[in-house]
CSV table of C-alpha atoms in Angstrom, one decimal:
chain,number,residue,atom,x,y,z
A,25,UNK,CA,0.0,0.0,0.0
A,26,UNK,CA,1.3,3.5,-0.8
A,27,UNK,CA,2.6,5.4,2.1
A,28,UNK,CA,0.5,8.5,2.9
A,29,UNK,CA,1.4,9.4,6.5
A,30,UNK,CA,4.7,10.0,8.4
A,31,UNK,CA,4.8,9.6,12.1
A,32,UNK,CA,7.7,11.5,13.7
A,33,UNK,CA,9.2,10.8,17.1
A,34,UNK,CA,10.2,14.0,18.9
A,35,UNK,CA,12.9,13.5,21.5
A,36,UNK,CA,16.1,12.5,19.8
A,37,UNK,CA,14.6,12.7,16.4
A,38,UNK,CA,13.0,16.0,15.4
A,39,UNK,CA,14.3,17.5,18.6
A,40,UNK,CA,18.0,16.6,18.8
A,41,UNK,CA,18.9,15.5,22.3
A,42,UNK,CA,19.9,12.7,24.6
A,43,UNK,CA,16.7,11.6,26.2
A,44,UNK,CA,18.0,10.2,29.5
A,45,UNK,CA,20.2,13.3,30.5
A,46,UNK,CA,17.3,15.6,29.5
A,47,UNK,CA,14.8,13.7,31.7
A,48,UNK,CA,17.2,13.7,34.6
A,49,UNK,CA,17.9,17.4,34.2
A,50,UNK,CA,14.1,18.2,33.9
A,51,UNK,CA,13.3,16.2,37.0
A,52,UNK,CA,16.1,18.0,38.9
A,53,UNK,CA,14.6,21.3,38.0
A,54,UNK,CA,11.2,20.1,39.0
A,55,UNK,CA,12.6,18.9,42.3
A,56,UNK,CA,14.2,22.3,42.9
A,57,UNK,CA,11.0,24.0,42.1
A,58,UNK,CA,8.8,22.1,44.5
A,59,UNK,CA,11.6,21.5,47.1
A,60,UNK,CA,10.8,24.5,49.3
A,61,UNK,CA,7.2,23.3,49.8
A,62,UNK,CA,7.3,19.5,49.5
A,63,UNK,CA,9.7,16.6,50.0
A,64,UNK,CA,11.2,16.6,46.5
A,65,UNK,CA,12.9,13.2,46.8
A,66,UNK,CA,9.6,11.4,47.6
A,67,UNK,CA,7.7,13.4,45.0
A,68,UNK,CA,10.2,12.6,42.2
A,69,UNK,CA,10.2,8.9,43.2
A,70,UNK,CA,6.4,9.0,43.0
A,71,UNK,CA,6.5,10.6,39.6
A,72,UNK,CA,8.8,7.8,38.3
A,73,UNK,CA,6.5,5.1,39.7
A,74,UNK,CA,3.4,6.8,38.3
A,75,UNK,CA,5.1,7.0,34.9
A,76,UNK,CA,5.9,3.3,35.1
A,77,UNK,CA,2.2,2.7,35.8
A,78,UNK,CA,1.3,4.5,32.6
A,79,UNK,CA,3.7,2.4,30.6
A,80,UNK,CA,2.4,-0.8,32.0
A,81,UNK,CA,-1.3,0.1,31.6
A,82,UNK,CA,-3.4,-2.1,29.3
A,83,UNK,CA,-6.8,-0.5,30.1
A,84,UNK,CA,-8.0,1.1,26.9
A,85,UNK,CA,-10.7,3.1,28.7
A,86,UNK,CA,-8.2,5.1,30.7
A,87,UNK,CA,-6.0,7.9,29.4
A,88,UNK,CA,-2.4,8.0,30.5
A,89,UNK,CA,-3.2,11.1,32.5
A,90,UNK,CA,-6.0,9.2,34.4
A,91,UNK,CA,-3.6,6.3,35.2
A,92,UNK,CA,-0.9,8.8,36.4
A,93,UNK,CA,-3.4,10.7,38.6
A,94,UNK,CA,-4.9,7.5,40.0
A,95,UNK,CA,-1.5,6.2,41.0
A,96,UNK,CA,-0.4,9.5,42.4
A,97,UNK,CA,-3.5,9.9,44.5
A,98,UNK,CA,-3.3,6.3,45.8
A,99,UNK,CA,0.3,6.2,46.7
A,100,UNK,CA,1.2,9.8,47.4
A,101,UNK,CA,1.1,12.1,50.4
A,102,UNK,CA,-0.6,14.9,48.5
A,103,UNK,CA,-3.8,15.2,46.5
A,104,UNK,CA,-4.2,16.4,42.9
A,105,UNK,CA,-6.0,19.6,43.8
A,106,UNK,CA,-3.0,20.7,45.9
A,107,UNK,CA,-0.2,19.7,43.6
A,108,UNK,CA,-1.4,20.2,40.0
A,109,UNK,CA,-1.4,24.0,40.2
A,110,UNK,CA,2.2,23.7,41.2
A,111,UNK,CA,3.0,21.5,38.3
A,112,UNK,CA,1.1,23.7,35.9
A,113,UNK,CA,3.1,26.7,37.1
A,114,UNK,CA,6.3,24.8,36.6
A,115,UNK,CA,5.4,23.9,33.0
A,116,UNK,CA,4.4,27.5,32.4
A,117,UNK,CA,7.3,29.3,34.0
A,118,UNK,CA,10.3,27.0,34.2
A,119,UNK,CA,10.0,24.2,31.6
A,120,UNK,CA,10.3,26.6,28.6
A,121,UNK,CA,13.7,27.6,29.8
A,122,UNK,CA,15.1,24.0,29.6
A,123,UNK,CA,15.9,24.2,25.9
A,124,UNK,CA,19.6,24.5,26.8
A,125,UNK,CA,19.5,20.8,27.6
A,126,UNK,CA,18.8,20.1,23.9
A,127,UNK,CA,20.4,20.8,20.5
A,128,UNK,CA,17.7,22.1,18.2
A,129,UNK,CA,18.7,22.3,14.6
A,130,UNK,CA,17.0,23.6,11.4
A,131,UNK,CA,16.6,20.0,10.1
A,132,UNK,CA,13.4,19.4,12.0
A,133,UNK,CA,11.4,22.2,10.5
A,134,UNK,CA,12.9,21.6,7.0
A,135,UNK,CA,12.0,17.9,7.2
A,136,UNK,CA,8.4,18.5,8.3
A,137,UNK,CA,7.8,21.2,5.7
A,138,UNK,CA,9.3,19.0,2.9
A,139,UNK,CA,7.1,16.1,4.0
A,140,UNK,CA,4.0,18.3,3.7
A,141,UNK,CA,5.2,19.6,0.3
A,142,UNK,CA,5.5,16.1,-0.9
A,143,UNK,CA,1.9,15.5,0.1
A,144,UNK,CA,2.4,13.4,3.2
A,145,UNK,CA,0.2,13.7,6.2
A,146,UNK,CA,2.3,14.3,9.3
A,147,UNK,CA,1.9,13.5,13.0
A,148,UNK,CA,4.1,13.7,16.1
A,149,UNK,CA,4.3,10.3,17.7
A,150,UNK,CA,6.2,11.2,20.8
A,151,UNK,CA,5.9,9.0,23.9
A,152,UNK,CA,2.8,10.5,25.7
A,153,UNK,CA,4.1,10.4,29.2
A,154,UNK,CA,4.3,14.2,29.4
A,155,UNK,CA,1.5,16.8,29.7
A,156,UNK,CA,0.4,18.7,26.7
A,157,UNK,CA,2.3,21.8,27.8
A,158,UNK,CA,5.6,20.1,28.0
A,159,UNK,CA,5.3,18.6,24.6
A,160,UNK,CA,4.1,21.8,23.0
A,161,UNK,CA,7.0,23.7,24.5
A,162,UNK,CA,9.5,21.2,23.0
A,163,UNK,CA,7.9,21.7,19.6
A,164,UNK,CA,8.4,25.4,20.0
A,165,UNK,CA,12.1,24.8,20.5
A,166,UNK,CA,12.3,23.6,16.9
A,167,UNK,CA,10.1,26.4,15.6
A,168,UNK,CA,7.1,24.1,15.1
A,169,UNK,CA,3.6,24.1,16.7
A,170,UNK,CA,0.7,21.6,17.1
A,171,UNK,CA,-1.1,23.1,14.2
A,172,UNK,CA,1.8,22.0,11.9
A,173,UNK,CA,0.6,18.4,12.4
A,174,UNK,CA,-2.6,16.5,12.1
A,175,UNK,CA,-2.0,14.9,15.5
A,176,UNK,CA,0.4,15.3,18.4
A,177,UNK,CA,0.2,12.6,21.0
A,178,UNK,CA,-0.1,13.9,24.6
A,179,UNK,CA,-0.8,12.1,27.9
A,180,UNK,CA,-4.2,13.8,28.3
A,181,UNK,CA,-5.5,12.1,25.2
A,182,UNK,CA,-3.5,8.9,24.7
A,183,UNK,CA,-4.4,5.5,26.2
A,184,UNK,CA,-1.1,3.7,25.7
A,185,UNK,CA,2.6,4.5,25.6
A,186,UNK,CA,5.6,3.3,23.6
A,187,UNK,CA,6.7,0.5,23.1
A,188,UNK,CA,3.1,-0.9,23.3
A,189,UNK,CA,2.0,-1.6,19.7
A,190,UNK,CA,-1.5,-0.4,20.8
A,191,UNK,CA,-0.1,3.1,21.0
A,192,UNK,CA,0.6,3.1,17.3
A,193,UNK,CA,-2.7,1.4,16.5
A,194,UNK,CA,-4.5,4.2,18.4
A,195,UNK,CA,-2.7,6.8,16.2
A,196,UNK,CA,-3.9,5.0,13.1
A,197,UNK,CA,-7.4,4.9,14.4
A,198,UNK,CA,-7.4,8.7,15.1
A,199,UNK,CA,-6.0,9.5,11.7
A,200,UNK,CA,-8.2,7.0,9.9
A,201,UNK,CA,-5.3,5.3,8.2
A,202,UNK,CA,-4.0,1.7,8.0
A,203,UNK,CA,-0.6,0.9,9.6
A,204,UNK,CA,0.6,-0.1,6.1
A,205,UNK,CA,0.1,3.5,5.0
A,206,UNK,CA,2.5,4.8,7.6
A,207,UNK,CA,6.2,5.3,8.1
A,208,UNK,CA,7.4,5.6,11.7
A,209,UNK,CA,10.5,7.8,11.9
A,210,UNK,CA,12.4,7.6,15.2
A,211,UNK,CA,15.7,7.2,16.9
A,212,UNK,CA,14.9,4.4,19.4
A,213,UNK,CA,15.2,0.8,18.4
A,214,UNK,CA,12.8,-0.5,21.0
A,215,UNK,CA,10.3,2.3,21.4
A,216,UNK,CA,10.0,3.3,17.7
A,217,UNK,CA,10.9,0.4,15.5
A,218,UNK,CA,8.3,-1.8,17.3
A,219,UNK,CA,5.8,0.0,15.0
A,220,UNK,CA,6.9,-2.5,12.3
A,221,UNK,CA,5.0,-5.2,14.1
A,222,UNK,CA,1.8,-3.5,13.0
A,223,UNK,CA,2.9,-3.4,9.4
A,224,UNK,CA,4.3,0.2,9.4
A,225,UNK,CA,7.4,1.0,7.5
A,226,UNK,CA,10.2,2.2,9.7
A,227,UNK,CA,13.1,4.8,9.4
A,228,UNK,CA,15.7,4.7,12.1
A,229,UNK,CA,17.3,8.1,12.6
A,230,UNK,CA,21.0,7.6,13.6
A,231,UNK,CA,22.1,11.1,14.9
A,232,UNK,CA,21.0,10.4,18.5
A,233,UNK,CA,20.5,6.6,18.2
A,234,UNK,CA,19.2,4.8,21.2
A,235,UNK,CA,19.3,1.0,21.5
A,236,UNK,CA,18.9,-1.0,24.8
A,237,UNK,CA,20.0,-4.2,23.0
A,238,UNK,CA,16.8,-6.2,23.2
A,239,UNK,CA,14.4,-6.7,21.6
A,240,UNK,CA,15.6,-6.0,18.1
A,241,UNK,CA,13.3,-5.2,15.3
A,242,UNK,CA,13.7,-5.1,11.5
A,243,UNK,CA,14.4,-1.6,10.2
A,244,UNK,CA,13.4,-0.8,6.7
A,245,UNK,CA,15.7,2.2,6.3
A,246,UNK,CA,18.1,4.1,8.4
A,247,UNK,CA,20.2,7.3,8.2
A,248,UNK,CA,20.9,10.8,9.5
A,249,UNK,CA,18.5,13.6,9.6
A,250,UNK,CA,20.1,14.9,6.4
A,251,UNK,CA,19.6,11.5,4.7
A,252,UNK,CA,16.0,11.5,6.0
A,253,UNK,CA,15.4,14.9,4.4
A,254,UNK,CA,16.9,13.6,1.1
A,255,UNK,CA,14.8,10.4,1.1
A,256,UNK,CA,11.5,12.4,1.7
A,257,UNK,CA,12.3,15.1,-0.9
A,258,UNK,CA,13.4,12.6,-3.5
A,259,UNK,CA,10.7,10.1,-2.6
A,260,UNK,CA,13.2,7.2,-2.2
A,261,UNK,CA,13.3,4.1,0.0
A,262,UNK,CA,10.2,3.8,2.3
A,263,UNK,CA,8.9,7.2,1.0
A,264,UNK,CA,8.8,6.1,-2.7
A,265,UNK,CA,5.6,6.6,-4.6
């Protein structure tokens, strides 16, 4: 089936960065922000555990946000009404300043614009373990916005996370496409290339390649961001007409 849709990972793909150092740095800043009012160590441990609960969730009727909040309320020392305004303020006032932990380049905007010029539908398939605000800020760091895409996955609206194939199936359902019409573009062997299990084509971006070793998945095409741009603009490889 002809490819009509490109799903782009964000962290380590469109937004050039090393994910693990960024997450550690972001949580350190969050801990510093809440530390004067709460036990930051306990709170950050709870955030990690609630995130793990989202990743493990298999209930299709619960959004990732609902799973996160339920875990937080059940196991934490604080309630949502007390803490969420603090989190909202952090994402509004502090998170936008964390772009120095990443390495934005012009490639992201050029790649997305070229994909659209070539007639592809485009979506951001970033792991939806972050709130909408955090994901939208990261798009702004590469001079893109939600309206540049047909879909941006966020934890308020998604029901699964990577590497669960159901995450990719939900994207297809929302876009009204078959997996065989899609190319998943990402830098993570386990979290992104798993999309091939549904019949999606895959392009592994190598600039900030992440590979935990197991499991391994077949990769249809791989290359740098520059090579990704060339493949899209020339309609070669997995992007061929």
